[in-house]
Amino acid sequence: MNAAVVRSFDRGPQYEEIEVPEPNSPHEVVVDVLAAGLHHFVRAQANGSHYSSRGENGLPLIPGIDGVGRLPNGQLIYFVSPDTSIGTMAEKTIVDLRRSLPLPDGTDVVRIAAAMNPAMSAWVALRRRIHFEPGQKVLVLGATGNSGMMAVQIAKLFGAGQVIGAGRDQERLESLKSLGADVTVSLAGDLEEATKCLGEAASEVDVVIDYLWGQPAALTMLPLLKKRSDRSRPLTWIQIGSIAGATAAIPSAALRSANFQLVGSGQGSVTMAGYLAELPSLIDTIAAGKLQVDAVTCPLSNVAEVWDAPTLAGERMVFVPAVRE
Ligand SMILES: NC(=O)c1ccc[n+]([C@@H]2O[C@H](COP(=O)([O-])OP(=O)(O)OC[C@H]3O[C@@H](n4cnc5c(N)ncnc54)[C@H](OP(=O)(O)O)[C@@H]3O)[C@@H](O)[C@H]2O)c1
């Protein structure tokens, strides 16, 4: 079979012919992969920078953490890869059936492969990491990316009373309004100024869904808390992504001067059983067209050429092996 294979963290995956992998347990089965999304996690997996990386010991590896496939009996499934070197960017891969869910025939496989990972981030965070109640106000920090755009829509679906979206790209910010954002705040230009404005606009939120971390997060905290009408009212900051910096200098006053709680959400902070319990309703929501999904497809055979090519903001690349139906 053909697959995207990473042999060194210095070089993106190359399209190679390799042996079809073999199942190792009664729960495992070989599936035909129909579509697999190129998520940030997958890039980090392929360059060795993800926190789950086993370093050189994990090489060679086939990247890819989830996808849509077809079982030998013809059943269409969405699946999350077991944490091994055999990922989803291949014509065939190993699926642990306990980490898979059936999809109805006729499901748009590209849409599911593009949307599940970015959408899962806010969905699982709001359902599993905090107690979110309809009517609560939400700030999405990094709302112009794929995951942030999903977070805006999911917060609204869950009944948020107000959703504020913050990001740099003006066009994407504008488009958030049609997805449910009540207010948008630009982070472009001088970051100190921008975060001051954001703090004022978002001073009454109950939840922050943060895809940026780094300076934008650190600089927003105090301006937001200073303007808050009642600092004893809980504010939960959910750390999900760190596209603007892996570390953030959190002002100590933020933790002392307000009822400020910081939690994270991602692989490890939520059990696999917790994720799997949420996935059927998320799949239904995506399949029913309730979330806007911007996917671009690429044949898997072009993986080496497109791996480092920039995609348009908000678009998620999905690799499709040649055998796609
Ligand atoms: N924990 C989880 O479960 C989970 C799941 C999915 C994603 N994530 C993480 O969430 C983050 C975002 O993922 P994504 O899928 O939304 O990625 P994406 O679609 O590539 O979007 C990233 C966006 O981040 C913005 N950005 C980049 N650098 C920035 C900076 N220095 N300051 C402000 N904005 C910046 C850009 O928006 P502008 O164009 O407006 O600048 C860009 O469009 C990544 O770190 C990803 O790993 C975590």
CSV table of C-alpha atoms and ligand atoms in Angstrom, one decimal:
chain,number,residue,atom,x,y,z
A,1,MET,CA,0.0,0.0,0.0
A,2,ASN,CA,1.0,3.7,-0.2
A,3,ALA,CA,1.4,5.9,2.8
A,4,ALA,CA,2.9,9.2,4.0
A,5,VAL,CA,6.0,8.2,5.9
A,6,VAL,CA,8.1,10.3,8.2
A,7,ARG,CA,11.6,9.0,8.6
A,8,SER,CA,13.2,12.1,10.1
A,9,PHE,CA,11.8,15.0,12.0
A,10,ASP,CA,13.8,17.4,9.7
A,11,ARG,CA,11.8,16.4,6.7
A,12,GLY,CA,8.1,16.2,6.0
A,13,PRO,CA,6.4,12.9,5.1
A,14,GLN,CA,7.2,11.3,1.7
A,15,TYR,CA,4.8,9.2,-0.3
A,16,GLU,CA,6.1,5.6,-0.1
A,17,GLU,CA,5.1,2.1,-0.7
A,18,ILE,CA,5.1,0.0,2.5
A,19,GLU,CA,3.7,-3.2,3.9
A,20,VAL,CA,0.1,-3.2,5.0
A,21,PRO,CA,0.1,-3.1,8.8
A,22,GLU,CA,-1.2,-6.1,10.8
A,23,PRO,CA,-3.7,-6.0,13.6
A,24,ASN,CA,-2.2,-6.8,17.1
A,25,SER,CA,-5.3,-7.5,19.1
A,26,PRO,CA,-8.9,-8.8,18.6
A,27,HIS,CA,-10.1,-5.2,18.8
A,28,GLU,CA,-8.0,-4.2,15.8
A,29,VAL,CA,-8.9,-4.4,12.2
A,30,VAL,CA,-7.4,-3.1,8.9
A,31,VAL,CA,-9.5,-0.4,7.2
A,32,ASP,CA,-9.4,1.5,3.9
A,33,VAL,CA,-8.8,5.1,4.7
A,34,LEU,CA,-11.1,7.5,2.8
A,35,ALA,CA,-10.1,10.8,4.3
A,36,ALA,CA,-7.7,12.2,6.9
A,37,GLY,CA,-7.4,15.8,8.1
A,38,LEU,CA,-4.1,17.7,8.4
A,39,HIS,CA,-4.5,19.1,11.8
A,40,HIS,CA,-1.9,21.0,13.9
A,41,PHE,CA,-1.5,17.9,16.1
A,42,VAL,CA,-0.6,16.0,13.0
A,43,ARG,CA,2.0,18.5,11.9
A,44,ALA,CA,3.5,18.5,15.4
A,45,GLN,CA,3.4,14.7,15.4
A,46,ALA,CA,5.4,14.7,12.1
A,47,ASN,CA,8.0,17.1,13.3
A,48,GLY,CA,8.4,15.6,16.7
A,49,SER,CA,7.2,18.6,18.6
A,50,HIS,CA,4.0,17.3,20.0
A,51,TYR,CA,3.9,16.5,23.8
A,52,SER,CA,2.9,12.9,23.0
A,53,SER,CA,5.9,12.4,20.7
A,54,ARG,CA,8.2,9.4,21.5
A,55,GLY,CA,11.1,11.2,19.8
A,56,GLU,CA,13.4,9.2,17.4
A,57,ASN,CA,12.1,6.0,19.0
A,58,GLY,CA,8.7,6.6,17.3
A,59,LEU,CA,10.3,6.7,13.8
A,60,PRO,CA,9.4,5.9,11.1
A,61,LEU,CA,5.9,7.0,11.5
A,62,ILE,CA,2.8,7.5,9.5
A,63,PRO,CA,1.2,10.7,10.6
A,64,GLY,CA,-2.5,11.3,11.2
A,65,ILE,CA,-4.6,11.1,14.3
A,66,ASP,CA,-8.1,10.5,13.0
A,67,GLY,CA,-10.0,9.9,9.8
A,68,VAL,CA,-12.9,8.3,8.0
A,69,GLY,CA,-12.5,4.7,6.8
A,70,ARG,CA,-14.4,1.7,5.5
A,71,LEU,CA,-14.4,-1.6,7.4
A,72,PRO,CA,-14.0,-4.9,5.5
A,73,ASN,CA,-17.8,-5.4,5.9
A,74,GLY,CA,-18.4,-2.1,4.1
A,75,GLN,CA,-19.4,-0.1,7.2
A,76,LEU,CA,-18.3,3.6,7.0
A,77,ILE,CA,-16.6,4.7,10.3
A,78,TYR,CA,-15.0,7.7,11.9
A,79,PHE,CA,-12.0,6.7,14.0
A,80,VAL,CA,-9.3,8.0,16.3
A,81,SER,CA,-6.0,6.4,15.9
A,82,PRO,CA,-4.5,4.5,18.7
A,83,ASP,CA,-1.4,6.3,20.0
A,84,THR,CA,1.1,4.5,17.7
A,85,SER,CA,3.3,5.1,14.7
A,86,ILE,CA,0.6,3.9,12.4
A,87,GLY,CA,-1.5,6.9,11.6
A,88,THR,CA,-4.2,7.7,9.2
A,89,MET,CA,-2.3,9.2,6.2
A,90,ALA,CA,-2.2,5.9,4.3
A,91,GLU,CA,-4.4,3.8,2.0
A,92,LYS,CA,-5.0,1.4,4.9
A,93,THR,CA,-4.5,1.7,8.6
A,94,ILE,CA,-5.2,-0.2,11.8
A,95,VAL,CA,-8.3,0.8,13.7
A,96,ASP,CA,-9.1,-0.1,17.3
A,97,LEU,CA,-12.8,-0.7,17.0
A,98,ARG,CA,-13.3,0.7,20.5
A,99,ARG,CA,-12.2,4.1,19.2
A,100,SER,CA,-14.5,4.1,16.2
A,101,LEU,CA,-18.1,5.1,15.5
A,102,PRO,CA,-20.3,4.1,12.6
A,103,LEU,CA,-21.3,6.7,10.0
A,104,PRO,CA,-24.4,6.4,7.9
A,105,ASP,CA,-23.8,5.6,4.2
A,106,GLY,CA,-23.7,8.8,2.1
A,107,THR,CA,-21.9,10.8,4.8
A,108,ASP,CA,-19.6,13.5,3.4
A,109,VAL,CA,-16.3,11.9,4.5
A,110,VAL,CA,-14.2,14.9,3.7
A,111,ARG,CA,-16.5,17.2,5.8
A,112,ILE,CA,-16.2,14.8,8.8
A,113,ALA,CA,-12.4,14.4,8.5
A,114,ALA,CA,-11.9,18.1,8.2
A,115,ALA,CA,-14.2,19.1,11.1
A,116,MET,CA,-14.0,16.5,13.8
A,117,ASN,CA,-10.7,17.5,15.4
A,118,PRO,CA,-11.1,21.3,15.4
A,119,ALA,CA,-14.8,21.0,16.5
A,120,MET,CA,-14.0,18.5,19.1
A,121,SER,CA,-11.8,20.9,21.0
A,122,ALA,CA,-14.5,23.3,22.1
A,123,TRP,CA,-17.2,20.7,22.2
A,124,VAL,CA,-15.4,18.4,24.6
A,125,ALA,CA,-14.0,21.4,26.6
A,126,LEU,CA,-17.5,22.8,27.2
A,127,ARG,CA,-19.0,19.4,27.9
A,128,ARG,CA,-16.3,17.7,29.8
A,129,ARG,CA,-13.9,20.2,31.4
A,130,ILE,CA,-16.3,22.8,32.8
A,131,HIS,CA,-19.9,23.1,33.8
A,132,PHE,CA,-21.3,25.2,31.0
A,133,GLU,CA,-24.7,26.6,31.3
A,134,PRO,CA,-26.9,28.2,28.6
A,135,GLY,CA,-26.9,32.0,28.8
A,136,GLN,CA,-23.2,32.2,29.9
A,137,LYS,CA,-21.0,34.5,28.0
A,138,VAL,CA,-18.0,33.2,26.0
A,139,LEU,CA,-14.8,34.8,24.6
A,140,VAL,CA,-13.1,32.8,21.9
A,141,LEU,CA,-9.4,33.9,21.7
A,142,GLY,CA,-8.1,32.9,18.3
A,143,ALA,CA,-11.6,32.8,16.7
A,144,THR,CA,-10.3,33.2,13.2
A,145,GLY,CA,-8.7,29.8,12.9
A,146,ASN,CA,-10.5,26.5,12.1
A,147,SER,CA,-10.9,25.5,15.7
A,148,GLY,CA,-11.9,29.0,16.9
A,149,MET,CA,-14.5,29.3,14.1
A,150,MET,CA,-16.0,26.0,15.3
A,151,ALA,CA,-15.8,27.2,19.0
A,152,VAL,CA,-17.9,30.3,18.1
A,153,GLN,CA,-20.6,28.1,16.5
A,154,ILE,CA,-20.5,25.4,19.2
A,155,ALA,CA,-20.8,28.0,22.0
A,156,LYS,CA,-23.9,29.4,20.3
A,157,LEU,CA,-25.3,25.9,19.7
A,158,PHE,CA,-24.9,25.2,23.4
A,159,GLY,CA,-26.9,28.3,24.2
A,160,ALA,CA,-24.2,30.9,25.0
A,161,GLY,CA,-25.8,34.2,25.9
A,162,GLN,CA,-23.1,36.1,24.1
A,163,VAL,CA,-20.1,35.1,22.0
A,164,ILE,CA,-17.1,37.4,21.5
A,165,GLY,CA,-14.6,36.4,18.8
A,166,ALA,CA,-11.1,37.8,18.8
A,167,GLY,CA,-8.4,37.3,16.1
A,168,ARG,CA,-6.2,39.2,13.7
A,169,ASP,CA,-7.5,38.5,10.3
A,170,GLN,CA,-10.1,41.2,9.5
A,171,GLU,CA,-12.0,39.2,6.8
A,172,ARG,CA,-12.3,36.1,9.0
A,173,LEU,CA,-13.4,38.3,11.9
A,174,GLU,CA,-16.2,39.8,9.8
A,175,SER,CA,-17.3,36.3,8.7
A,176,LEU,CA,-17.7,35.2,12.3
A,177,LYS,CA,-20.8,37.4,12.6
A,178,SER,CA,-22.7,35.2,10.2
A,179,LEU,CA,-21.6,32.2,12.3
A,180,GLY,CA,-23.1,33.6,15.5
A,181,ALA,CA,-20.5,35.9,17.0
A,182,ASP,CA,-22.2,38.8,18.7
A,183,VAL,CA,-19.1,40.9,19.0
A,184,THR,CA,-15.7,40.7,17.3
A,185,VAL,CA,-12.5,42.3,18.5
A,186,SER,CA,-9.3,42.7,16.3
A,187,LEU,CA,-6.0,41.6,17.7
A,188,ALA,CA,-4.1,43.1,14.7
A,189,GLY,CA,-1.6,45.9,15.2
A,190,ASP,CA,-0.2,46.9,18.6
A,191,LEU,CA,-1.0,43.9,20.9
A,192,GLU,CA,-1.0,45.8,24.2
A,193,GLU,CA,-3.6,48.2,22.8
A,194,ALA,CA,-5.6,45.4,21.2
A,195,THR,CA,-5.7,43.3,24.4
A,196,LYS,CA,-6.8,46.4,26.4
A,197,CYS,CA,-9.8,46.8,24.0
A,198,LEU,CA,-10.5,43.1,24.2
A,199,GLY,CA,-10.4,43.2,28.0
A,200,GLU,CA,-13.0,45.9,28.0
A,201,ALA,CA,-15.2,44.1,25.5
A,202,ALA,CA,-15.0,40.8,27.3
A,203,SER,CA,-15.0,41.9,30.9
A,204,GLU,CA,-18.3,40.1,31.7
A,205,VAL,CA,-17.6,36.7,30.1
A,206,ASP,CA,-17.9,33.5,32.1
A,207,VAL,CA,-15.7,31.4,29.9
A,208,VAL,CA,-12.6,32.0,27.7
A,209,ILE,CA,-11.8,29.4,25.1
A,210,ASP,CA,-8.2,30.1,24.3
A,211,TYR,CA,-6.5,28.8,21.2
A,212,LEU,CA,-3.6,31.3,21.3
A,213,TRP,CA,-1.9,31.4,24.7
A,214,GLY,CA,1.5,33.2,24.7
A,215,GLN,CA,1.4,37.0,24.8
A,216,PRO,CA,-2.2,37.5,23.6
A,217,ALA,CA,-3.5,35.4,26.6
A,218,ALA,CA,-1.2,36.9,29.1
A,219,LEU,CA,-1.9,40.5,28.1
A,220,THR,CA,-5.7,40.0,28.0
A,221,MET,CA,-6.1,38.7,31.6
A,222,LEU,CA,-5.6,41.8,33.7
A,223,PRO,CA,-7.5,44.3,31.5
A,224,LEU,CA,-10.4,41.8,31.4
A,225,LEU,CA,-10.5,41.3,35.2
A,226,LYS,CA,-10.0,45.0,36.0
A,227,LYS,CA,-13.1,46.0,34.1
A,228,ARG,CA,-15.2,43.1,35.6
A,229,SER,CA,-18.3,44.4,37.5
A,230,ASP,CA,-18.1,41.5,40.1
A,231,ARG,CA,-14.7,39.9,40.4
A,232,SER,CA,-16.0,37.2,42.6
A,233,ARG,CA,-18.2,35.9,39.8
A,234,PRO,CA,-16.4,32.8,38.3
A,235,LEU,CA,-14.3,33.2,35.2
A,236,THR,CA,-13.0,29.9,33.7
A,237,TRP,CA,-10.2,30.2,31.2
A,238,ILE,CA,-9.9,27.0,29.1
A,239,GLN,CA,-6.4,26.6,27.6
A,240,ILE,CA,-6.8,24.6,24.4
A,241,GLY,CA,-4.2,25.8,21.8
A,242,SER,CA,-0.9,27.6,21.9
A,243,ILE,CA,-0.5,28.9,18.4
A,244,ALA,CA,0.9,32.3,19.7
A,245,GLY,CA,3.3,30.8,22.2
A,246,ALA,CA,3.8,27.6,24.3
A,247,THR,CA,4.2,29.6,27.5
A,248,ALA,CA,2.4,32.6,28.9
A,249,ALA,CA,3.4,34.9,31.8
A,250,ILE,CA,0.3,34.7,33.9
A,251,PRO,CA,0.1,37.7,36.2
A,252,SER,CA,-0.2,36.5,39.8
A,253,ALA,CA,-2.8,39.2,40.5
A,254,ALA,CA,-5.1,37.6,38.0
A,255,LEU,CA,-5.3,34.6,40.3
A,256,ARG,CA,-5.6,36.6,43.6
A,257,SER,CA,-7.9,39.4,42.5
A,258,ALA,CA,-10.7,37.5,41.0
A,259,ASN,CA,-12.5,34.1,41.0
A,260,PHE,CA,-10.3,33.1,38.1
A,261,GLN,CA,-9.8,29.5,37.2
A,262,LEU,CA,-7.4,28.1,34.6
A,263,VAL,CA,-8.0,24.7,33.1
A,264,GLY,CA,-6.8,22.9,30.0
A,265,SER,CA,-8.5,20.7,27.6
A,266,GLY,CA,-6.9,18.2,25.2
A,267,GLN,CA,-5.7,14.6,24.9
A,268,GLY,CA,-4.8,13.6,28.4
A,269,SER,CA,-7.1,15.9,30.4
A,270,VAL,CA,-10.1,14.1,29.1
A,271,THR,CA,-10.3,10.3,29.0
A,272,MET,CA,-10.8,8.5,25.7
A,273,ALA,CA,-14.1,7.3,27.0
A,274,GLY,CA,-15.0,10.9,27.7
A,275,TYR,CA,-14.2,11.9,24.1
A,276,LEU,CA,-16.0,8.9,22.6
A,277,ALA,CA,-19.1,9.6,24.6
A,278,GLU,CA,-19.3,13.1,23.0
A,279,LEU,CA,-18.5,12.1,19.4
A,280,PRO,CA,-21.9,10.7,18.2
A,281,SER,CA,-23.7,14.0,18.9
A,282,LEU,CA,-20.8,16.0,17.3
A,283,ILE,CA,-20.9,13.8,14.2
A,284,ASP,CA,-24.7,14.3,13.9
A,285,THR,CA,-24.2,18.0,14.3
A,286,ILE,CA,-21.5,18.1,11.5
A,287,ALA,CA,-23.4,15.7,9.2
A,288,ALA,CA,-26.6,17.8,9.6
A,289,GLY,CA,-24.7,20.8,8.3
A,290,LYS,CA,-25.1,22.8,11.6
A,291,LEU,CA,-21.4,23.8,11.5
A,292,GLN,CA,-19.7,25.6,8.6
A,293,VAL,CA,-16.7,23.5,7.4
A,294,ASP,CA,-14.1,24.8,4.9
A,295,ALA,CA,-12.2,21.8,3.6
A,296,VAL,CA,-9.8,21.5,0.7
A,297,THR,CA,-8.9,18.0,-0.5
A,298,CYS,CA,-5.6,16.8,-1.8
A,299,PRO,CA,-4.6,13.4,-3.2
A,300,LEU,CA,-2.4,11.6,-0.6
A,301,SER,CA,0.2,11.0,-3.4
A,302,ASN,CA,0.9,14.8,-3.3
A,303,VAL,CA,1.6,14.8,0.4
A,304,ALA,CA,5.3,15.7,0.2
A,305,GLU,CA,4.6,18.7,-2.1
A,306,VAL,CA,1.8,20.2,-0.1
A,307,TRP,CA,2.9,19.4,3.4
A,308,ASP,CA,4.6,22.7,4.1
A,309,ALA,CA,2.5,24.8,1.6
A,310,PRO,CA,0.4,27.4,3.4
A,311,THR,CA,-3.3,26.9,3.4
A,312,LEU,CA,-5.8,29.7,3.4
A,313,ALA,CA,-6.8,30.8,6.9
A,314,GLY,CA,-9.7,28.8,8.0
A,315,GLU,CA,-9.3,26.0,5.5
A,316,ARG,CA,-8.5,22.5,6.6
A,317,MET,CA,-6.6,20.2,4.3
A,318,VAL,CA,-7.9,16.7,4.0
A,319,PHE,CA,-5.8,14.0,2.3
A,320,VAL,CA,-7.7,11.4,0.2
A,321,PRO,CA,-6.0,8.2,-0.9
A,322,ALA,CA,-6.5,7.3,-4.5
A,323,VAL,CA,-9.0,4.6,-3.7
A,324,ARG,CA,-11.6,7.1,-2.4
A,325,GLU,CA,-15.1,6.3,-3.4
B,1,LIG,N1,-6.5,20.7,22.6
B,1,LIG,C1,-7.2,20.4,21.6
B,1,LIG,O1,-8.0,19.5,21.7
B,1,LIG,C2,-7.0,21.1,20.3
B,1,LIG,C3,-7.8,20.7,19.2
B,1,LIG,C4,-7.7,21.5,18.0
B,1,LIG,C5,-6.7,22.5,17.9
B,1,LIG,N2,-5.9,22.7,19.0
B,1,LIG,C6,-4.9,23.8,18.9
B,1,LIG,O2,-5.5,25.1,18.7
B,1,LIG,C7,-4.7,25.9,18.0
B,1,LIG,C8,-5.4,26.5,16.8
B,1,LIG,O3,-5.8,25.4,16.0
B,1,LIG,P1,-6.6,25.7,14.6
B,1,LIG,O4,-7.1,24.4,14.2
B,1,LIG,O5,-7.6,26.8,14.9
B,1,LIG,O6,-5.5,26.2,13.6
B,1,LIG,P2,-5.7,27.1,12.3
B,1,LIG,O7,-6.9,26.8,11.6
B,1,LIG,O8,-4.4,26.9,11.6
B,1,LIG,O9,-5.8,28.6,12.8
B,1,LIG,C9,-4.7,29.2,13.5
B,1,LIG,C10,-5.0,30.7,13.6
B,1,LIG,O10,-4.2,31.2,14.6
B,1,LIG,C11,-4.0,32.5,14.4
B,1,LIG,N3,-2.7,32.9,14.9
B,1,LIG,C12,-1.5,32.3,14.6
B,1,LIG,N4,-0.5,32.9,15.2
B,1,LIG,C13,-1.1,33.9,16.0
B,1,LIG,C14,-0.6,34.9,16.8
B,1,LIG,N5,0.8,35.0,17.1
B,1,LIG,N6,-1.4,35.7,17.4
B,1,LIG,C15,-2.7,35.7,17.2
B,1,LIG,N7,-3.3,34.7,16.3
B,1,LIG,C16,-2.5,33.9,15.7
B,1,LIG,C17,-4.2,32.8,12.9
B,1,LIG,O11,-5.3,33.7,12.8
B,1,LIG,P3,-5.2,35.1,12.1
B,1,LIG,O12,-5.2,34.8,10.7
B,1,LIG,O13,-6.4,35.9,12.6
B,1,LIG,O14,-3.9,35.7,12.6
B,1,LIG,C18,-4.6,31.5,12.4
B,1,LIG,O15,-5.6,31.6,11.4
B,1,LIG,C19,-3.4,25.1,17.6
B,1,LIG,O16,-2.4,25.4,18.6
B,1,LIG,C20,-3.9,23.7,17.7
B,1,LIG,O17,-2.9,22.8,18.0
B,1,LIG,C21,-6.0,22.1,20.2
